DNA sequence: TCTCACACCTTTGAAGTGG
DNA sequence: CCACTTCAAAGGTGTGAGA
């Protein structure tokens, strides 16, 4: 725990007695959050009453020496100590306040700490109410000196990752006077002065070449063909199929943090109509973004490579006020999971670290609160072990229901025979039930049991299956098999079709029938599987397996780099790649400052990973979020078979608890309400749709060193950033995929735009961003903080930027 | 379209047992 | 002690009724 271990180094710095804090506070405007905070020039003595003995730098990157100060206040003795230090590469700000009451010294909670310099002391009225995360954001979005108030956790310590801390330090060093000003519990404030020691040195980094392979790809593709749906519930649901990847090419000795997040695939809301996912309008306002850090993070490359990295613990929810750290999604919206590799030995370094992001288009899905497509339901049942109870085999509920239905049908038929002499064969349902009786035996049902290997086969038959579906029109043909292979389709389809008739009524049956119908599908690139799937069934018949094979091979992990300048885009366009020309080393935000990418702690959902972060930011996180801890899963460590060995977590905090603490964030209260805008540039280049990633030649290639940081400050409405290739939201539904899934309108339009977008994105220079005036930035911040920046705004951005 | 209780299932880990 | 088995609790599923 860097934070704690090094904290003591400066703890004994010389303290300077200061006058009443009333003489030290900021201006009246600044006093809004600091009761007596007018910055008063300290006396020369006070100013230079630094620690005489410059302490030995803890390491080469120690920048500032601590100068503690204390002040005696009436009626209590009020002692406060400030500490700013940079401990590779974390800037640590700590403050401790003690109140001596009747001779007994008691520690107080340090409510706020303001970092300031003597020549300026900016104060943002929103900051105190938004917590440190936003303060950091604002701080970096403005030119120095701008050191907003930082709310300190109860323990009085705050760690700022390098990306956040370095700018502060640099500015502090250039200031004539630097100090910490903090208040506590409404008492008088005190100030600590600091002085710089030396400058930061850039980190050296050894090259590596990570490659990521999606596990259970066939299963994903199987779902993808039908339009993957992921159920989101208030209590959180896991993803199925689980997101698993295998990493190679990592530096065995270096430590990495692996993360996953889920971003909107487009700016549309969908509806399931006529067995198809269709665009139903503009997307709802985005949910707070959260990053899920793999519980084993950080771990060495060797450890990561030794196992399959499983993100099965990630949970999806639609509860915007979720405090468990689950990923919050909007129902009926399309999402794209992303996988990130960050080379960092400490989660605290994440915000300024380089992200390698990998997107697997076959993993996109539509979030639903209830399954819409029965095929997906059946796929889930067939493959998710937890849903075994619903399988046609065994003694599960479905079987029992079937038996019940069978019994009732028998009695019904017997009754009809008695009444009419013969059964009514004209009744499709009855026929179905008859068939059902024939196929409901366990022996037949087991045909439907297939494993992953079967999926591969089924993959090959998917077209066949689709064709079948097409041919099968009418009530009976509507009984589409939801299984994954032909044999299953044939055998199980019978039983399932019957099942659909017998144990499903109303909407469900209707949906099954609808599934069999095919409608025109948007045709997109043939270089991608997704695109292939988007083709209409008729065209699909002309497709060869070769083509499919090729498309599979095209599922190359996408490595993108945003080091380059600020090719930020709208947050609503979540892109998954950057154009070749976007490589660079800096990351810019719309606020105009070139700055490292930022992450809000509460955006992280992490298991063990959080334990590290908790060391430095846990208190902050805890302060930001509340509750949800007690209900957390305490056994969130990956199962032995999946977890990485070695790399013991430095802390024994319960991972889920940590996750809940660290990840929970108030709605829109996070640092970046739209943290994914950084992808916009890439998106514009690669096309917003995930599938477009493959279509783009560049995106199909492996880019070992292309990197970007996934988070960047969002675009403001008036920013002219890259646009998405999102075409005007047609009121008419756009079919996405052949079998229920469709490509996003964005994808559809992107096919022909990718190239141009790519170049266009390049034109989106950081300079453009940097030229934004600070007032606009401030407004932007306010909007972000208030969560007022709505979808329409972002949509507008998209339109404007396209111009 | 969403929420919730429910039955059914797997997973997990503690407890028990035997060597 | 170790390995194995048993058991119960926790947690993950889709379902279906109701809002």
Tab-separated table of C-alpha atoms in Angstrom, chain A residues 354-561:
chain	number	residue	atom	x	y	z
A	354	UNK	CA	-2.495	3.324	-21.564
A	355	UNK	CA	-5.435	1.196	-22.381
A	356	UNK	CA	-5.391	-1.443	-24.985
A	357	UNK	CA	-8.919	-2.103	-25.889
A	358	UNK	CA	-10.302	-5.144	-27.613
A	359	UNK	CA	-13.728	-5.424	-29.038
A	360	UNK	CA	-15.380	-8.571	-30.214
A	361	UNK	CA	-18.362	-7.665	-32.303
A	362	UNK	CA	-19.964	-11.009	-31.767
A	363	UNK	CA	-20.384	-10.142	-28.133
A	364	UNK	CA	-22.731	-7.290	-28.650
A	365	UNK	CA	-26.180	-7.675	-27.257
A	366	UNK	CA	-29.411	-5.972	-26.505
A	367	UNK	CA	-30.282	-5.468	-22.895
A	368	UNK	CA	-33.756	-6.576	-21.980
A	369	UNK	CA	-35.732	-6.938	-18.836
A	370	UNK	CA	-37.485	-9.934	-20.251
A	371	UNK	CA	-36.457	-12.074	-23.130
A	372	UNK	CA	-38.031	-11.105	-26.363
A	373	UNK	CA	-36.718	-13.690	-28.721
A	374	UNK	CA	-37.631	-17.219	-27.820
A	375	UNK	CA	-34.648	-18.470	-29.677
A	376	UNK	CA	-32.406	-16.654	-27.327
A	377	UNK	CA	-34.354	-17.944	-24.421
A	378	UNK	CA	-33.927	-21.440	-25.631
A	379	UNK	CA	-30.257	-20.939	-26.270
A	380	UNK	CA	-29.813	-19.720	-22.775
A	381	UNK	CA	-31.726	-22.598	-21.387
A	382	UNK	CA	-29.795	-25.048	-23.423
A	383	UNK	CA	-26.421	-23.722	-22.486
A	384	UNK	CA	-26.622	-22.049	-19.168
A	385	UNK	CA	-26.221	-24.654	-16.475
A	386	UNK	CA	-28.269	-22.601	-14.123
A	387	UNK	CA	-31.177	-22.851	-16.448
A	388	UNK	CA	-31.135	-26.578	-16.626
A	389	UNK	CA	-34.390	-26.649	-14.874
A	390	UNK	CA	-36.032	-25.304	-17.952
A	391	UNK	CA	-34.596	-27.759	-20.347
A	392	UNK	CA	-36.741	-30.263	-22.071
A	393	UNK	CA	-34.835	-33.055	-20.474
A	394	UNK	CA	-34.675	-34.052	-16.930
A	395	UNK	CA	-37.173	-33.392	-14.262
A	396	UNK	CA	-37.198	-29.702	-14.535
A	397	UNK	CA	-40.183	-27.534	-14.472
A	398	UNK	CA	-40.488	-27.524	-18.179
A	399	UNK	CA	-40.723	-31.273	-18.231
A	400	UNK	CA	-43.285	-31.215	-15.537
A	401	UNK	CA	-45.219	-28.593	-17.320
A	402	UNK	CA	-45.111	-30.620	-20.429
A	403	UNK	CA	-46.335	-33.610	-18.572
A	404	UNK	CA	-49.093	-31.592	-17.106
A	405	UNK	CA	-49.946	-30.263	-20.491
A	406	UNK	CA	-49.799	-33.715	-21.870
A	407	UNK	CA	-52.163	-35.008	-19.301
A	408	UNK	CA	-54.550	-32.218	-19.850
A	409	UNK	CA	-54.398	-32.747	-23.561
A	410	UNK	CA	-55.035	-36.395	-23.237
A	411	UNK	CA	-58.018	-35.804	-21.128
A	412	UNK	CA	-59.101	-33.138	-23.534
A	413	UNK	CA	-58.751	-35.400	-26.520
A	414	UNK	CA	-60.505	-38.207	-24.814
A	415	UNK	CA	-63.267	-35.890	-23.958
A	416	UNK	CA	-63.468	-34.717	-27.525
A	417	UNK	CA	-63.454	-38.227	-28.810
A	418	UNK	CA	-66.297	-38.978	-26.579
A	419	UNK	CA	-68.119	-35.930	-27.721
A	420	UNK	CA	-67.308	-35.971	-31.428
A	421	UNK	CA	-66.182	-39.431	-32.054
A	422	UNK	CA	-62.962	-38.135	-33.587
A	423	UNK	CA	-60.488	-35.542	-32.624
A	424	UNK	CA	-60.400	-32.249	-34.370
A	425	UNK	CA	-57.377	-32.498	-36.569
A	426	UNK	CA	-57.906	-29.108	-37.934
A	427	UNK	CA	-56.695	-27.704	-34.741
A	428	UNK	CA	-53.101	-26.894	-35.075
A	429	UNK	CA	-52.705	-26.811	-31.399
A	430	UNK	CA	-54.012	-30.228	-31.051
A	431	UNK	CA	-51.681	-31.447	-33.648
A	432	UNK	CA	-48.991	-29.798	-31.794
A	433	UNK	CA	-49.959	-31.411	-28.647
A	434	UNK	CA	-50.035	-34.729	-30.300
A	435	UNK	CA	-46.605	-34.176	-31.594
A	436	UNK	CA	-45.616	-32.947	-28.285
A	437	UNK	CA	-46.632	-36.143	-26.735
A	438	UNK	CA	-44.499	-37.949	-29.146
A	439	UNK	CA	-41.494	-35.857	-28.618
A	440	UNK	CA	-41.678	-35.077	-25.036
A	441	UNK	CA	-40.056	-38.222	-23.947
A	442	UNK	CA	-36.712	-37.850	-22.331
A	443	UNK	CA	-35.090	-39.793	-25.070
A	444	UNK	CA	-36.114	-37.299	-27.616
A	445	UNK	CA	-35.479	-34.409	-25.442
A	446	UNK	CA	-31.925	-35.291	-24.921
A	447	UNK	CA	-31.316	-34.616	-28.521
A	448	UNK	CA	-31.556	-31.077	-27.652
A	449	UNK	CA	-28.660	-31.303	-25.327
A	450	UNK	CA	-25.662	-30.082	-26.991
A	451	UNK	CA	-22.430	-28.695	-25.970
A	452	UNK	CA	-20.226	-26.052	-27.245
A	453	UNK	CA	-18.774	-28.286	-29.814
A	454	UNK	CA	-22.164	-28.724	-31.212
A	455	UNK	CA	-22.415	-25.045	-31.593
A	456	UNK	CA	-19.644	-25.024	-33.986
A	457	UNK	CA	-21.485	-27.439	-36.082
A	458	UNK	CA	-24.604	-25.562	-35.714
A	459	UNK	CA	-22.790	-22.571	-36.848
A	460	UNK	CA	-22.177	-24.164	-40.079
A	461	UNK	CA	-25.783	-24.939	-40.374
A	462	UNK	CA	-27.033	-21.653	-39.377
A	463	UNK	CA	-27.828	-20.632	-42.855
A	464	UNK	CA	-29.526	-23.829	-43.383
A	465	UNK	CA	-31.486	-23.252	-40.331
A	466	UNK	CA	-32.447	-19.854	-41.404
A	467	UNK	CA	-33.532	-21.129	-44.689
A	468	UNK	CA	-35.597	-23.621	-42.950
A	469	UNK	CA	-37.154	-20.939	-41.022
A	470	UNK	CA	-37.955	-19.122	-44.124
A	471	UNK	CA	-39.544	-22.030	-45.744
A	472	UNK	CA	-41.528	-22.828	-42.758
A	473	UNK	CA	-44.260	-20.367	-42.903
A	474	UNK	CA	-47.495	-20.727	-41.235
A	475	UNK	CA	-48.493	-21.855	-37.846
A	476	UNK	CA	-46.519	-25.005	-37.783
A	477	UNK	CA	-43.515	-23.642	-39.457
A	478	UNK	CA	-43.371	-21.117	-36.796
A	479	UNK	CA	-42.055	-23.679	-34.476
A	480	UNK	CA	-38.540	-22.755	-34.989
A	481	UNK	CA	-35.999	-24.688	-33.222
A	482	UNK	CA	-34.098	-22.641	-30.806
A	483	UNK	CA	-31.415	-25.159	-30.478
A	484	UNK	CA	-28.143	-24.941	-32.121
A	485	UNK	CA	-27.734	-27.791	-34.406
A	486	UNK	CA	-29.697	-29.352	-37.108
A	487	UNK	CA	-30.479	-32.491	-35.319
A	488	UNK	CA	-31.635	-30.509	-32.478
A	489	UNK	CA	-33.463	-28.216	-34.692
A	490	UNK	CA	-35.336	-31.006	-36.189
A	491	UNK	CA	-36.025	-33.057	-33.203
A	492	UNK	CA	-36.163	-30.437	-30.647
A	493	UNK	CA	-38.013	-28.118	-32.852
A	494	UNK	CA	-40.833	-30.499	-32.838
A	495	UNK	CA	-41.007	-30.753	-29.171
A	496	UNK	CA	-40.277	-27.137	-28.707
A	497	UNK	CA	-42.733	-26.043	-31.203
A	498	UNK	CA	-45.209	-28.096	-29.399
A	499	UNK	CA	-43.981	-26.734	-26.250
A	500	UNK	CA	-44.444	-23.347	-27.592
A	501	UNK	CA	-47.998	-24.184	-28.308
A	502	UNK	CA	-48.681	-26.059	-25.196
A	503	UNK	CA	-46.891	-24.335	-22.486
A	504	UNK	CA	-46.557	-20.966	-23.928
A	505	UNK	CA	-49.483	-18.848	-24.643
A	506	UNK	CA	-50.154	-15.426	-25.917
A	507	UNK	CA	-47.143	-13.422	-26.637
A	508	UNK	CA	-44.746	-16.226	-26.415
A	509	UNK	CA	-46.447	-18.273	-29.037
A	510	UNK	CA	-46.854	-15.256	-31.120
A	511	UNK	CA	-43.211	-14.579	-30.925
A	512	UNK	CA	-42.298	-18.012	-31.984
A	513	UNK	CA	-44.348	-17.692	-35.023
A	514	UNK	CA	-42.966	-14.379	-35.786
A	515	UNK	CA	-39.495	-15.707	-35.563
A	516	UNK	CA	-40.044	-17.735	-38.601
A	517	UNK	CA	-40.686	-14.774	-40.728
A	518	UNK	CA	-37.867	-13.106	-42.466
A	519	UNK	CA	-37.762	-9.583	-43.507
A	520	UNK	CA	-35.340	-7.589	-45.541
A	521	UNK	CA	-32.165	-7.095	-43.751
A	522	UNK	CA	-29.677	-4.417	-44.071
A	523	UNK	CA	-26.699	-5.583	-45.925
A	524	UNK	CA	-23.402	-4.562	-44.641
A	525	UNK	CA	-19.885	-5.520	-45.194
A	526	UNK	CA	-19.233	-9.016	-46.228
A	527	UNK	CA	-15.938	-9.031	-44.542
A	528	UNK	CA	-17.448	-9.532	-41.209
A	529	UNK	CA	-19.458	-12.164	-39.784
A	530	UNK	CA	-21.888	-9.798	-38.368
A	531	UNK	CA	-22.284	-8.260	-41.667
A	532	UNK	CA	-22.842	-11.580	-43.169
A	533	UNK	CA	-25.485	-12.273	-40.704
A	534	UNK	CA	-27.175	-9.141	-41.570
A	535	UNK	CA	-27.884	-10.270	-44.987
A	536	UNK	CA	-31.252	-11.419	-45.874
A	537	UNK	CA	-31.852	-15.099	-45.760
A	538	UNK	CA	-32.179	-15.236	-49.446
A	539	UNK	CA	-28.786	-13.806	-49.923
A	540	UNK	CA	-27.489	-15.895	-47.230
A	541	UNK	CA	-28.136	-18.907	-49.270
A	542	UNK	CA	-25.551	-17.768	-51.664
A	543	UNK	CA	-23.095	-17.408	-48.942
A	544	UNK	CA	-20.500	-20.054	-48.657
A	545	UNK	CA	-18.976	-21.499	-45.626
A	546	UNK	CA	-15.685	-20.284	-46.847
A	547	UNK	CA	-16.864	-16.838	-46.488
A	548	UNK	CA	-17.938	-17.514	-43.036
A	549	UNK	CA	-14.667	-18.970	-42.193
A	550	UNK	CA	-12.976	-15.928	-43.454
A	551	UNK	CA	-15.183	-13.778	-41.443
A	552	UNK	CA	-14.343	-15.691	-38.393
A	553	UNK	CA	-10.739	-15.118	-38.970
A	554	UNK	CA	-11.465	-11.522	-39.245
A	555	UNK	CA	-12.413	-11.390	-35.671
A	556	UNK	CA	-9.122	-10.006	-34.782
A	557	UNK	CA	-8.876	-8.232	-31.545
A	558	UNK	CA	-8.908	-4.603	-32.136
A	559	UNK	CA	-6.182	-2.643	-30.573
A	560	UNK	CA	-6.584	1.007	-30.773
A	561	UNK	CA	-4.610	3.873	-29.594
